[in-house]
Short mmCIF file of C-alpha atoms and ligand atoms in Angstrom, two decimals:
data_model
loop_
_atom_site.label_atom_id
_atom_site.label_comp_id
_atom_site.label_asym_id
_atom_site.label_seq_id
_atom_site.Cartn_x
_atom_site.Cartn_y
_atom_site.Cartn_z
CA MET A 30 -224.20 102.70 -34.84
CA SER A 31 -221.71 99.94 -35.70
CA ASN A 32 -218.24 101.04 -36.63
CA SER A 33 -218.80 100.16 -40.29
CA ASP A 34 -221.46 102.92 -40.36
CA LEU A 35 -218.88 105.52 -39.38
CA LYS A 36 -217.87 108.01 -42.04
CA PRO A 37 -214.74 106.73 -43.79
CA ILE A 38 -211.29 108.26 -43.50
CA HIS A 39 -209.61 108.88 -46.87
CA VAL A 40 -205.97 108.00 -47.47
CA ILE A 41 -204.28 109.34 -50.61
CA GLY A 42 -201.30 107.28 -51.77
CA GLY A 43 -200.79 103.54 -51.23
CA GLY A 44 -197.04 103.47 -50.69
CA MET A 45 -195.23 102.63 -47.47
CA ALA A 46 -197.02 105.25 -45.36
CA GLY A 47 -200.48 105.12 -46.94
CA SER A 48 -200.67 101.31 -46.76
CA GLU A 49 -199.69 101.28 -43.09
CA ALA A 50 -202.09 104.14 -42.26
CA THR A 51 -204.94 102.32 -44.02
CA TRP A 52 -204.25 99.15 -42.05
CA GLN A 53 -204.10 100.95 -38.71
CA ILE A 54 -207.40 102.73 -39.36
CA ALA A 55 -209.18 99.54 -40.44
CA GLN A 56 -207.75 97.56 -37.52
CA ALA A 57 -209.11 100.24 -35.19
CA GLY A 58 -212.56 99.42 -36.62
CA VAL A 59 -212.97 102.51 -38.78
CA PRO A 60 -213.83 102.35 -42.52
CA VAL A 61 -211.17 103.70 -44.84
CA VAL A 62 -210.91 104.49 -48.54
CA LEU A 63 -207.42 104.26 -50.03
CA HIS A 64 -206.87 106.22 -53.27
CA GLU A 65 -203.79 105.05 -55.21
CA MET A 66 -203.02 106.47 -58.64
CA ARG A 67 -201.02 103.54 -59.98
CA PRO A 68 -201.51 101.92 -62.51
CA VAL A 69 -203.74 104.71 -63.90
CA ARG A 70 -200.83 107.13 -63.50
CA LYS A 71 -197.20 106.11 -62.96
CA THR A 72 -194.35 107.73 -61.04
CA ASP A 73 -190.75 107.98 -62.28
CA ALA A 74 -189.58 105.37 -59.80
CA HIS A 75 -192.36 102.81 -59.24
CA GLN A 76 -192.44 99.82 -61.61
CA GLY A 77 -195.70 98.03 -60.82
CA GLU A 78 -199.15 98.49 -59.40
CA GLY A 79 -198.75 96.79 -56.00
CA LEU A 80 -199.22 98.70 -52.79
CA ALA A 81 -196.13 99.43 -50.65
CA GLU A 82 -193.76 98.98 -53.57
CA LEU A 83 -190.09 99.35 -52.63
CA VAL A 84 -188.69 101.73 -55.24
CA CYS A 85 -185.02 100.91 -54.79
CA SER A 86 -183.25 98.74 -52.20
CA ASN A 87 -185.10 95.76 -50.68
CA SER A 88 -183.68 96.46 -47.22
CA PHE A 89 -185.33 97.95 -44.15
CA ARG A 90 -181.82 98.35 -42.68
CA SER A 91 -180.71 97.08 -39.28
CA ASP A 92 -183.12 94.90 -37.33
CA ASP A 93 -181.05 95.19 -34.13
CA TYR A 94 -183.43 97.01 -31.82
CA GLU A 95 -181.00 97.23 -28.94
CA ASN A 96 -178.20 98.99 -30.77
CA ASN A 97 -179.75 100.73 -33.73
CA ALA A 98 -182.45 103.38 -33.92
CA VAL A 99 -184.04 101.98 -37.09
CA GLY A 100 -184.10 98.51 -35.50
CA LEU A 101 -185.87 100.13 -32.55
CA LEU A 102 -188.39 101.68 -34.93
CA HIS A 103 -189.06 98.17 -36.34
CA GLU A 104 -189.64 96.82 -32.85
CA GLU A 105 -191.98 99.64 -31.88
CA MET A 106 -193.93 99.14 -35.10
CA ARG A 107 -194.24 95.41 -34.38
CA ARG A 108 -195.64 96.26 -30.97
CA MET A 109 -198.24 98.45 -32.68
CA ASP A 110 -199.55 95.77 -35.06
CA SER A 111 -197.73 97.11 -38.13
CA LEU A 112 -198.76 95.58 -41.47
CA ILE A 113 -195.43 96.60 -43.04
CA MET A 114 -193.50 94.74 -40.33
CA LEU A 115 -195.81 91.73 -40.53
CA ALA A 116 -195.40 91.45 -44.31
CA ALA A 117 -191.63 91.97 -43.96
CA SER A 118 -191.30 89.16 -41.43
CA LEU A 119 -193.32 86.81 -43.68
CA HIS A 120 -191.13 87.54 -46.73
CA MET A 121 -187.68 88.03 -45.26
CA VAL A 122 -184.57 87.12 -47.26
CA PRO A 123 -181.15 86.50 -45.68
CA ALA A 124 -179.30 89.79 -45.11
CA GLY A 125 -177.10 89.44 -42.03
CA GLY A 126 -178.26 91.82 -39.31
CA ALA A 127 -180.51 93.73 -41.71
CA LEU A 128 -184.17 93.12 -42.39
CA ALA A 129 -184.50 92.59 -46.14
CA VAL A 130 -187.46 91.24 -48.10
CA ASP A 131 -188.50 89.67 -51.37
CA ARG A 132 -189.95 92.89 -52.77
CA ASN A 133 -192.69 91.31 -54.92
CA ASP A 134 -193.97 88.91 -52.26
CA PHE A 135 -193.82 91.72 -49.70
CA SER A 136 -195.89 94.09 -51.83
CA ASP A 137 -198.34 91.28 -52.78
CA GLU A 138 -198.83 90.48 -49.08
CA VAL A 139 -199.62 94.10 -48.20
CA THR A 140 -201.94 94.44 -51.20
CA ARG A 141 -203.78 91.18 -50.46
CA ARG A 142 -204.29 91.97 -46.78
CA LEU A 143 -205.64 95.44 -47.51
CA GLU A 144 -207.84 94.28 -50.39
CA SER A 145 -209.39 91.57 -48.23
CA HIS A 146 -209.99 93.73 -45.16
CA PRO A 147 -213.75 94.29 -44.74
CA LEU A 148 -213.31 97.95 -43.75
CA VAL A 149 -210.95 98.88 -46.61
CA THR A 150 -212.02 100.14 -50.05
CA ILE A 151 -209.27 100.69 -52.61
CA VAL A 152 -209.86 103.09 -55.50
CA ARG A 153 -207.27 103.32 -58.26
CA GLU A 154 -207.33 107.01 -59.15
CA GLU A 155 -205.15 110.06 -59.03
CA ILE A 156 -206.45 112.75 -56.71
CA THR A 157 -206.02 115.94 -58.70
CA GLU A 158 -208.12 118.38 -56.71
CA LEU A 159 -208.46 119.53 -53.15
CA PRO A 160 -210.42 116.74 -51.41
CA PRO A 161 -214.10 117.74 -51.12
CA GLU A 162 -215.23 119.29 -47.79
CA ASP A 163 -217.27 116.14 -47.25
CA TRP A 164 -213.99 114.23 -46.67
CA ASP A 165 -213.57 115.47 -43.15
CA SER A 166 -210.52 113.34 -42.36
CA VAL A 167 -207.87 112.84 -45.03
CA ILE A 168 -204.32 111.49 -44.85
CA ILE A 169 -202.03 112.65 -47.66
CA ALA A 170 -199.23 110.12 -48.13
CA THR A 171 -198.19 110.80 -51.70
CA GLY A 172 -194.48 110.42 -51.09
CA PRO A 173 -191.28 111.97 -52.40
CA LEU A 174 -192.62 111.79 -55.96
CA THR A 175 -195.99 113.38 -55.21
CA SER A 176 -197.77 114.03 -58.50
CA GLU A 177 -197.72 117.56 -59.87
CA SER A 178 -201.42 118.13 -59.32
CA MET A 179 -201.17 117.17 -55.64
CA SER A 180 -198.11 119.41 -55.20
CA GLU A 181 -200.15 122.28 -56.63
CA ILE A 182 -203.02 121.56 -54.24
CA ILE A 183 -200.67 121.58 -51.25
CA ALA A 184 -198.81 124.69 -52.38
CA GLY A 185 -202.21 126.34 -52.92
CA ILE A 186 -203.00 125.91 -49.22
CA THR A 187 -199.58 126.49 -47.73
CA GLY A 188 -197.84 128.83 -50.17
CA GLU A 189 -194.99 127.65 -52.44
CA GLU A 190 -192.36 128.41 -49.84
CA TYR A 191 -193.63 125.63 -47.59
CA LEU A 192 -193.00 122.88 -50.12
CA ALA A 193 -189.57 121.72 -51.30
CA PHE A 194 -188.86 119.62 -54.40
CA PHE A 195 -185.22 118.77 -53.77
CA ASP A 196 -183.50 117.89 -50.55
CA ALA A 197 -180.02 119.32 -50.10
CA ILE A 198 -178.70 117.57 -47.06
CA ALA A 199 -175.51 118.56 -45.35
CA PRO A 200 -173.97 115.89 -43.12
CA ILE A 201 -175.19 115.88 -39.53
CA VAL A 202 -172.78 115.08 -36.70
CA TYR A 203 -173.40 113.98 -33.12
CA LYS A 204 -172.15 116.78 -30.90
CA ASP A 205 -170.61 114.38 -28.41
CA SER A 206 -168.32 112.97 -31.12
CA ILE A 207 -166.66 116.37 -31.79
CA ASN A 208 -163.23 117.09 -30.30
CA PHE A 209 -163.47 120.37 -28.41
CA ASP A 210 -159.71 120.44 -27.82
CA LYS A 211 -159.63 121.66 -31.44
CA ALA A 212 -163.16 122.96 -32.11
CA TRP A 213 -164.84 125.82 -30.28
CA PHE A 214 -168.21 127.52 -29.91
CA GLN A 215 -168.57 131.00 -31.39
CA SER A 216 -170.87 132.90 -33.74
CA ARG A 217 -169.18 135.03 -36.39
CA TYR A 218 -168.31 138.40 -34.79
CA ASP A 219 -169.98 137.01 -31.63
CA LYS A 220 -173.26 138.12 -33.14
CA ILE A 221 -176.26 137.36 -30.96
CA GLY A 222 -179.14 136.21 -33.17
CA PRO A 223 -182.69 135.29 -32.15
CA GLU A 224 -182.57 132.73 -29.33
CA GLY A 225 -178.76 132.70 -29.60
CA ASP A 226 -176.02 133.71 -27.20
CA GLY A 227 -173.18 134.75 -29.52
CA ALA A 228 -171.67 131.27 -29.38
CA ASP A 229 -174.14 129.32 -31.51
CA TYR A 230 -171.79 127.63 -33.98
CA ILE A 231 -169.14 124.98 -33.55
CA ASN A 232 -166.01 126.00 -35.47
CA CYS A 233 -163.26 123.75 -36.82
CA PRO A 234 -160.07 125.51 -38.03
CA LEU A 235 -157.97 124.53 -41.07
CA ASN A 236 -154.51 125.83 -41.88
CA ARG A 237 -153.51 126.48 -45.49
CA GLU A 238 -152.10 123.02 -46.11
CA GLN A 239 -155.12 121.29 -44.59
CA TYR A 240 -157.45 123.48 -46.67
CA GLU A 241 -155.64 122.73 -49.94
CA THR A 242 -155.62 119.01 -49.24
CA PHE A 243 -159.33 119.20 -48.39
CA ILE A 244 -160.21 120.99 -51.67
CA GLU A 245 -158.20 118.46 -53.69
CA ALA A 246 -159.98 115.59 -51.93
CA LEU A 247 -163.39 117.12 -52.69
CA ILE A 248 -162.61 117.51 -56.38
CA THR A 249 -161.23 114.02 -56.86
CA SER A 250 -163.77 112.18 -54.64
CA GLU A 251 -166.25 109.64 -55.97
CA LYS A 252 -169.71 111.12 -56.61
CA THR A 253 -173.16 109.65 -57.11
CA ASP A 254 -174.93 110.49 -60.36
CA PHE A 255 -178.30 112.14 -60.68
CA LYS A 256 -180.97 109.73 -61.91
CA GLU A 257 -182.06 110.44 -65.47
CA TRP A 258 -185.41 111.84 -64.32
CA GLU A 259 -183.77 114.07 -61.74
CA GLU A 260 -181.50 115.79 -64.21
CA ASN A 261 -184.05 118.31 -65.36
CA THR A 262 -185.24 119.25 -61.87
CA PRO A 263 -183.12 122.28 -61.19
CA TYR A 264 -181.53 122.82 -57.80
CA PHE A 265 -180.83 126.30 -56.61
CA GLU A 266 -177.46 128.00 -56.75
CA GLY A 267 -177.81 128.45 -52.99
CA CYS A 268 -177.82 124.66 -52.63
CA LEU A 269 -174.82 123.81 -54.80
CA PRO A 270 -172.99 120.67 -53.73
CA ILE A 271 -169.77 121.54 -51.94
CA GLU A 272 -167.66 119.65 -54.50
CA VAL A 273 -169.23 121.72 -57.31
CA MET A 274 -168.28 124.89 -55.40
CA ALA A 275 -164.75 123.54 -54.92
CA SER A 276 -164.40 122.79 -58.62
CA ARG A 277 -165.24 126.42 -59.45
CA GLY A 278 -161.96 127.58 -57.93
CA ALA A 279 -159.72 126.79 -54.96
CA GLU A 280 -160.81 129.94 -53.13
CA THR A 281 -164.58 129.60 -53.67
CA LEU A 282 -165.22 127.84 -50.37
CA ARG A 283 -162.87 130.12 -48.46
CA PHE A 284 -165.01 133.04 -49.61
CA GLY A 285 -168.20 131.04 -49.03
CA PRO A 286 -169.20 128.68 -46.22
CA MET A 287 -165.59 128.23 -45.03
CA LYS A 288 -164.65 131.90 -44.68
CA PRO A 289 -162.41 132.37 -41.65
CA VAL A 290 -163.55 135.89 -40.69
CA GLY A 291 -165.02 137.06 -37.40
CA LEU A 292 -163.76 134.03 -35.49
CA THR A 293 -160.97 133.63 -32.93
CA ASN A 294 -159.54 130.22 -32.18
CA PRO A 295 -159.13 129.97 -28.39
CA HIS A 296 -156.83 126.94 -28.76
CA SER A 297 -154.14 128.61 -30.90
CA ASP A 298 -152.56 131.97 -31.77
CA GLU A 299 -152.40 130.98 -35.42
CA GLU A 300 -155.22 132.55 -37.49
CA PRO A 301 -157.24 129.89 -39.24
CA TYR A 302 -156.91 129.89 -43.06
CA ALA A 303 -160.46 128.47 -43.37
CA VAL A 304 -163.14 127.42 -40.90
CA VAL A 305 -165.79 124.73 -41.10
CA GLN A 306 -168.90 125.70 -39.12
CA LEU A 307 -171.54 123.44 -37.65
CA ARG A 308 -174.97 124.68 -36.71
CA GLN A 309 -177.33 123.19 -34.14
CA ASP A 310 -179.85 120.98 -35.91
CA ASN A 311 -182.39 120.14 -33.23
CA LYS A 312 -183.79 121.87 -30.15
CA LEU A 313 -182.19 119.24 -27.92
CA GLY A 314 -178.76 120.40 -29.12
CA THR A 315 -177.53 116.84 -29.64
CA ILE A 316 -176.85 117.03 -33.39
CA TYR A 317 -175.16 119.66 -35.58
CA ASN A 318 -175.13 120.06 -39.38
CA ILE A 319 -172.05 121.15 -41.30
CA VAL A 320 -173.07 124.50 -42.74
CA GLY A 321 -173.21 124.65 -46.55
CA PHE A 322 -171.85 121.12 -47.02
CA GLN A 323 -174.66 119.53 -49.07
CA THR A 324 -172.96 117.00 -51.31
CA LYS A 325 -173.30 114.20 -53.83
CA MET A 326 -170.08 112.50 -52.78
CA LYS A 327 -170.38 108.78 -52.05
CA TYR A 328 -170.89 107.98 -48.37
CA ALA A 329 -167.45 106.38 -47.85
CA ALA A 330 -165.75 109.41 -49.41
CA GLN A 331 -167.75 111.78 -47.18
CA VAL A 332 -166.70 109.99 -44.01
CA GLU A 333 -163.04 109.95 -45.04
CA ILE A 334 -162.92 113.58 -46.19
CA PHE A 335 -164.95 115.10 -43.35
CA ARG A 336 -162.99 113.20 -40.70
CA ALA A 337 -159.86 114.92 -42.02
CA ILE A 338 -161.25 118.23 -40.68
CA PRO A 339 -159.55 119.15 -37.39
CA GLY A 340 -161.99 118.44 -34.56
CA LEU A 341 -164.01 115.94 -36.61
CA GLU A 342 -161.45 113.11 -36.62
CA GLU A 343 -163.79 110.90 -34.59
CA ALA A 344 -167.04 112.35 -35.91
CA GLU A 345 -170.06 110.09 -35.85
CA PHE A 346 -172.65 111.01 -38.43
CA ALA A 347 -176.37 111.04 -37.64
CA ARG A 348 -176.75 111.21 -41.40
CA LEU A 349 -174.53 111.83 -44.38
CA GLY A 350 -175.08 114.43 -47.06
CA GLY A 351 -177.15 114.05 -50.19
CA LEU A 352 -179.07 115.79 -52.92
CA HIS A 353 -182.16 114.12 -54.40
CA ARG A 354 -185.47 114.94 -55.90
CA ASN A 355 -187.86 114.81 -52.98
CA THR A 356 -191.13 116.57 -52.29
CA PHE A 357 -191.48 117.51 -48.64
CA LEU A 358 -193.21 120.03 -46.43
CA LYS A 359 -191.67 122.54 -44.08
CA SER A 360 -193.31 120.43 -41.41
CA PRO A 361 -191.93 122.16 -38.30
CA GLN A 362 -194.03 125.19 -39.21
CA LEU A 363 -196.96 123.45 -40.86
CA LEU A 364 -197.87 120.30 -38.92
CA ASP A 365 -199.11 119.85 -35.38
CA SER A 366 -198.00 117.00 -33.15
CA SER A 367 -200.69 114.71 -34.52
CA LEU A 368 -199.50 115.38 -38.08
CA ARG A 369 -202.45 117.66 -38.94
CA MET A 370 -201.90 120.59 -41.21
CA LYS A 371 -202.40 123.69 -39.09
CA PRO A 372 -204.23 125.75 -41.76
CA GLN A 373 -206.58 122.80 -42.62
CA PRO A 374 -206.70 120.32 -39.74
CA ARG A 375 -208.93 117.89 -41.63
CA LEU A 376 -205.78 117.12 -43.69
CA ARG A 377 -203.07 114.98 -42.12
CA PHE A 378 -199.76 114.11 -43.70
CA ALA A 379 -197.78 110.90 -43.50
CA GLY A 380 -194.63 109.38 -44.97
CA GLN A 381 -191.67 110.96 -46.62
CA ILE A 382 -193.61 114.14 -47.44
CA THR A 383 -193.55 115.02 -43.71
CA GLY A 384 -189.75 115.29 -43.87
CA VAL A 385 -188.72 111.87 -42.64
CA GLU A 386 -186.51 109.80 -44.91
CA GLY A 387 -186.52 106.05 -45.59
CA TYR A 388 -189.00 103.21 -46.05
CA VAL A 389 -189.31 102.44 -42.35
CA GLU A 390 -189.54 106.05 -41.19
CA SER A 391 -192.19 106.70 -43.86
CA ALA A 392 -194.21 103.66 -42.81
CA SER A 393 -193.92 104.65 -39.15
CA MET A 394 -195.36 108.09 -39.89
CA GLY A 395 -198.21 106.30 -41.70
CA LEU A 396 -198.75 104.16 -38.64
CA MET A 397 -199.00 107.21 -36.40
CA ALA A 398 -201.19 109.22 -38.80
CA GLY A 399 -203.54 106.22 -39.09
CA ARG A 400 -203.79 105.85 -35.32
CA PHE A 401 -204.36 109.59 -34.80
CA ALA A 402 -207.08 109.73 -37.46
CA ALA A 403 -208.86 106.59 -36.21
CA ALA A 404 -208.81 107.79 -32.59
CA GLU A 405 -210.23 111.15 -33.65
CA ARG A 406 -213.05 109.42 -35.57
CA LEU A 407 -213.83 107.28 -32.53
CA GLY A 408 -213.96 110.35 -30.29
CA LYS A 409 -210.85 109.35 -28.34
CA GLU A 410 -207.94 111.57 -27.31
CA LEU A 411 -204.58 110.35 -28.56
CA SER A 412 -201.42 112.31 -27.94
CA ALA A 413 -198.11 111.58 -29.66
CA PRO A 414 -195.94 108.91 -28.04
CA PRO A 415 -193.26 110.21 -25.66
CA ILE A 416 -190.23 111.81 -27.29
CA THR A 417 -188.09 109.09 -25.69
CA THR A 418 -189.58 106.54 -28.14
CA ALA A 419 -188.44 106.27 -31.76
CA HIS A 420 -191.90 107.25 -33.02
CA GLY A 421 -192.15 110.14 -30.58
CA ALA A 422 -188.63 111.36 -31.38
CA LEU A 423 -189.35 111.37 -35.13
CA ILE A 424 -192.69 113.16 -34.75
CA ASN A 425 -191.13 115.69 -32.41
CA HIS A 426 -188.28 116.28 -34.86
CA VAL A 427 -190.46 116.91 -37.90
CA THR A 428 -193.17 118.88 -36.13
CA GLY A 429 -191.03 121.30 -34.18
CA GLY A 430 -187.83 119.80 -32.77
CA ALA A 431 -185.88 120.54 -35.96
CA ASP A 432 -184.83 124.03 -36.93
CA ALA A 433 -187.58 125.16 -39.33
CA LYS A 434 -185.26 127.47 -41.30
CA THR A 435 -182.84 124.74 -42.31
CA PHE A 436 -185.24 121.80 -42.20
CA GLN A 437 -184.18 118.85 -44.37
CA PRO A 438 -185.43 115.25 -44.39
CA MET A 439 -184.18 113.05 -41.56
CA ASN A 440 -183.62 109.37 -40.84
CA VAL A 441 -184.32 108.07 -37.36
CA ASN A 442 -181.16 108.13 -35.19
CA PHE A 443 -180.39 108.39 -31.49
CA GLY A 444 -179.30 112.01 -31.94
CA ILE A 445 -182.94 113.11 -32.07
CA PHE A 446 -183.74 111.41 -28.75
CA PRO A 447 -183.36 113.30 -25.47
CA ASN A 448 -180.13 112.48 -23.65
CA LEU A 449 -180.25 109.78 -21.02
CA PRO A 450 -180.67 111.14 -17.49
CA LYS A 451 -177.28 111.80 -15.90
CA GLU A 452 -176.42 109.63 -12.96
CA PRO A 453 -173.86 111.23 -10.61
CA GLY A 454 -170.44 109.67 -11.03
CA LYS A 455 -171.58 107.44 -13.89
CA LYS A 456 -171.23 108.04 -17.61
CA PRO A 457 -172.09 104.95 -19.64
CA LYS A 458 -169.65 104.17 -22.46
CA LYS A 459 -170.86 105.05 -25.94
CA LYS A 460 -171.50 101.42 -26.86
CA ASP A 461 -173.59 100.93 -23.72
CA ARG A 462 -175.75 103.98 -24.32
CA LYS A 463 -177.74 102.64 -27.26
CA PRO A 464 -179.28 99.68 -25.39
CA LEU A 465 -180.23 102.16 -22.65
CA TYR A 466 -181.99 104.41 -25.16
CA SER A 467 -183.83 101.35 -26.51
CA LYS A 468 -184.82 100.03 -23.10
CA ARG A 469 -186.21 103.43 -22.11
CA ALA A 470 -188.04 103.72 -25.44
CA LEU A 471 -189.77 100.35 -25.21
CA GLU A 472 -190.80 100.89 -21.59
CA ASP A 473 -192.21 104.34 -22.39
CA LEU A 474 -193.97 103.03 -25.49
CA GLN A 475 -195.60 100.32 -23.40
CA SER A 476 -196.90 102.88 -20.86
CA TRP A 477 -198.17 105.08 -23.68
CA LEU A 478 -199.96 102.14 -25.33
CA GLU A 479 -201.57 101.18 -22.03
CA SER A 480 -202.69 104.73 -21.30
CA SER A 481 -204.09 105.27 -24.78
CA ASN A 482 -206.27 102.14 -24.92
C1 LIG B 195 -185.85 106.90 -56.32
C2 LIG B 195 -185.97 106.70 -54.85
C3 LIG B 195 -185.25 105.68 -54.24
C4 LIG B 195 -185.37 105.47 -52.85
N1 LIG B 195 -184.69 104.45 -52.30
C5 LIG B 195 -184.83 104.18 -50.99
C6 LIG B 195 -184.16 103.06 -50.41
O1 LIG B 195 -183.44 102.33 -51.07
N2 LIG B 195 -184.34 102.83 -49.09
C7 LIG B 195 -185.14 103.62 -48.32
O2 LIG B 195 -185.28 103.32 -47.11
N3 LIG B 195 -185.78 104.69 -48.85
C8 LIG B 195 -185.65 104.99 -50.16
N4 LIG B 195 -186.28 106.08 -50.72
C9 LIG B 195 -186.97 107.02 -49.84
C10 LIG B 195 -188.39 106.69 -49.33
O3 LIG B 195 -188.28 106.05 -48.12
C11 LIG B 195 -189.29 105.91 -50.20
O4 LIG B 195 -189.52 106.70 -51.32
C12 LIG B 195 -190.63 105.52 -49.52
O5 LIG B 195 -191.30 104.71 -50.44
C13 LIG B 195 -191.50 106.69 -49.12
O6 LIG B 195 -192.74 106.24 -48.64
P1 LIG B 195 -194.09 107.08 -48.86
O7 LIG B 195 -195.23 106.24 -48.44
O8 LIG B 195 -193.93 108.40 -48.27
O9 LIG B 195 -194.14 107.28 -50.45
P2 LIG B 195 -194.31 106.17 -51.60
O10 LIG B 195 -193.93 104.83 -51.10
O11 LIG B 195 -193.63 106.72 -52.80
O12 LIG B 195 -195.87 106.16 -51.83
C14 LIG B 195 -196.56 107.25 -52.38
C15 LIG B 195 -197.72 106.70 -53.19
O13 LIG B 195 -198.60 107.77 -53.53
C16 LIG B 195 -199.04 107.59 -54.86
N5 LIG B 195 -199.48 108.92 -55.32
C17 LIG B 195 -198.70 110.02 -55.56
N6 LIG B 195 -199.48 111.07 -55.91
C18 LIG B 195 -200.78 110.63 -55.88
C19 LIG B 195 -202.04 111.24 -56.14
N7 LIG B 195 -202.14 112.52 -56.49
N8 LIG B 195 -203.18 110.48 -56.04
C20 LIG B 195 -203.11 109.17 -55.68
N9 LIG B 195 -201.94 108.54 -55.44
C21 LIG B 195 -200.78 109.26 -55.52
C22 LIG B 195 -197.83 106.98 -55.56
O14 LIG B 195 -198.21 106.28 -56.73
C23 LIG B 195 -197.27 106.07 -54.48
O15 LIG B 195 -197.81 104.77 -54.55
C24 LIG B 195 -186.19 106.32 -52.08
C25 LIG B 195 -186.90 107.35 -52.70
C26 LIG B 195 -186.80 107.55 -54.07
C27 LIG B 195 -187.58 108.65 -54.71
#
C-alpha cells in the first residue's frame, strides 16, 4: 500500500495550528483533509478567507533563540520543517529583533503551499457535529474563537466544566526574582492541603500606607478596553479584575485576596495591614501566580504597580495579567502527553484551545499534534520531546505540569523549563542562564529527532 492509500487524518480549523498540523502530516507522507469554516462562516476576529490568518499583530515576537524562549520555539520549529516558520521567513518585514511578517503574503504562502500539496485536501465547511466514527484520527484546532457548535460538541464529551470561554490571567512571577528578605513562605493558618506542607504560598506584606497607595494606583491606572464583541460575554464575579474590586471600595481587597489573616511575618514584628499571596503555578515550582490578581491594566502599568509590592521590587514576569474571550480546555486533566483527549483518544487538540497562548505557541502545538497523528497512522511510536526543549516544556505544562485547578493559558517562557543542573560552586548569572537553557534545548531536540526517525 502506498502512503496515499492510507486513511486520511482530519484536521478541523485552518488557523495557525491547523495549517501547521496539516503540513506536518502531509510531509510525513500521510493524506490529510483540512476542514476550515471560513469563508462559509466567519469569526469575530478573522477578516479574510486565507489559512493561518493573523488576527491582530503581525509579529511572532523575538527571534533571538539564545536569549528568548519564543525565539527558541521558532528555532525548534525551523528544525522540524515548520511551514509557519518557512512562510514567515519568506515574507519577513523589518522589526528589529522581532520576527514580523507581511500578513497577507504570509497567509497566501501558507494557503498556496497547502492547496498545492498532493496529500492535502481542503474543504471549506463548518464542522457542526461530532466527527463520524469513521474519522479515526482527528485534530481539533478551532482556536480561541471556536464556533458555538464545536464548543457544544466538546462540552458534550468532556462536561461544561472542562471548557472555559474567558481567560482570567493573574500575573505570573519567576520565583527566583522574588526578594525573600521581605517575602516568606506560609499557608494561611499553616493549613496543610493536599500535596502541601503548610508553607505553600509566598506572602508579601504591605503596611497601611503601602496598601492605600497601591489601591489608588490600581484605580487610576491605564486599562485596556474589551473588544466590542467581547462585551456581551460575561465573566464571572469570581474572576473580577483586581482594579474593578478596588474601585468597589478601599477595603474590598483587604477583605478579599489581600486579607492579612492567619499569617505571621518572620521578618518583622509589625502585623501586615494587607498581604499579597503567590501560589505555585507549575509542578517544577519555578513560577508563581499572584492570587486573585487577574487584571485588564495595561502591561506597563502592571509592571510598575506590582513592583511596588514589598518583595516584588525586582520581579520578573513570566506573563502579565489579562482577561480576554478565549475558548480553552482544562488540558492538564483532559489531554495526554501526545495531545489526545483521554475520554476519546481518536480526537487530538492543537493550538490555543489546548491552553497555550500566542501565534507561535499555537502553531507549535499544531506541529506536535501533526507529528503525533502522522506517526500513529504510520504505526510508529512517538513520545513527546524532552521537557528541556521549548516544545516539550509547553506540552508538559498544558498536559500536566500546570496546576489543573487554576489552569490559565500560557505563553512559552523559561519558567516552565526544568532548572539547569547545579554545578558545585558555580551559579551562572541570570543573563547567562538563557543561552544555557537554549543550548540544552537544541541539543536535546536533536537527540529526540534522531531517535524518533
Ligand atoms: C482577537 C484576538 C487577537 C489576538 N492577537 C494575538 C496577537 O497579536 N499575537 C499573538 O501571538 N496571539 C494573538 N492572539 C492569540 C492566538 O495566538 C491567536 O488567536 C492564534 O491565531 C491561535 O491559533 P489557533 O490555530 O489556535 O486558532 P486560529 O488561528 O483562530 O484558527 C482557528 C481556525 O478554526 C476555524 N474554525 C473554528 N471553528 C470551526 C469549525 N467548527 N469548523 C471548521 N473550522 C472552524 C476558524 O475559522 C479559524 O480559521 C489573539 C487572539 C484573539 C482572539
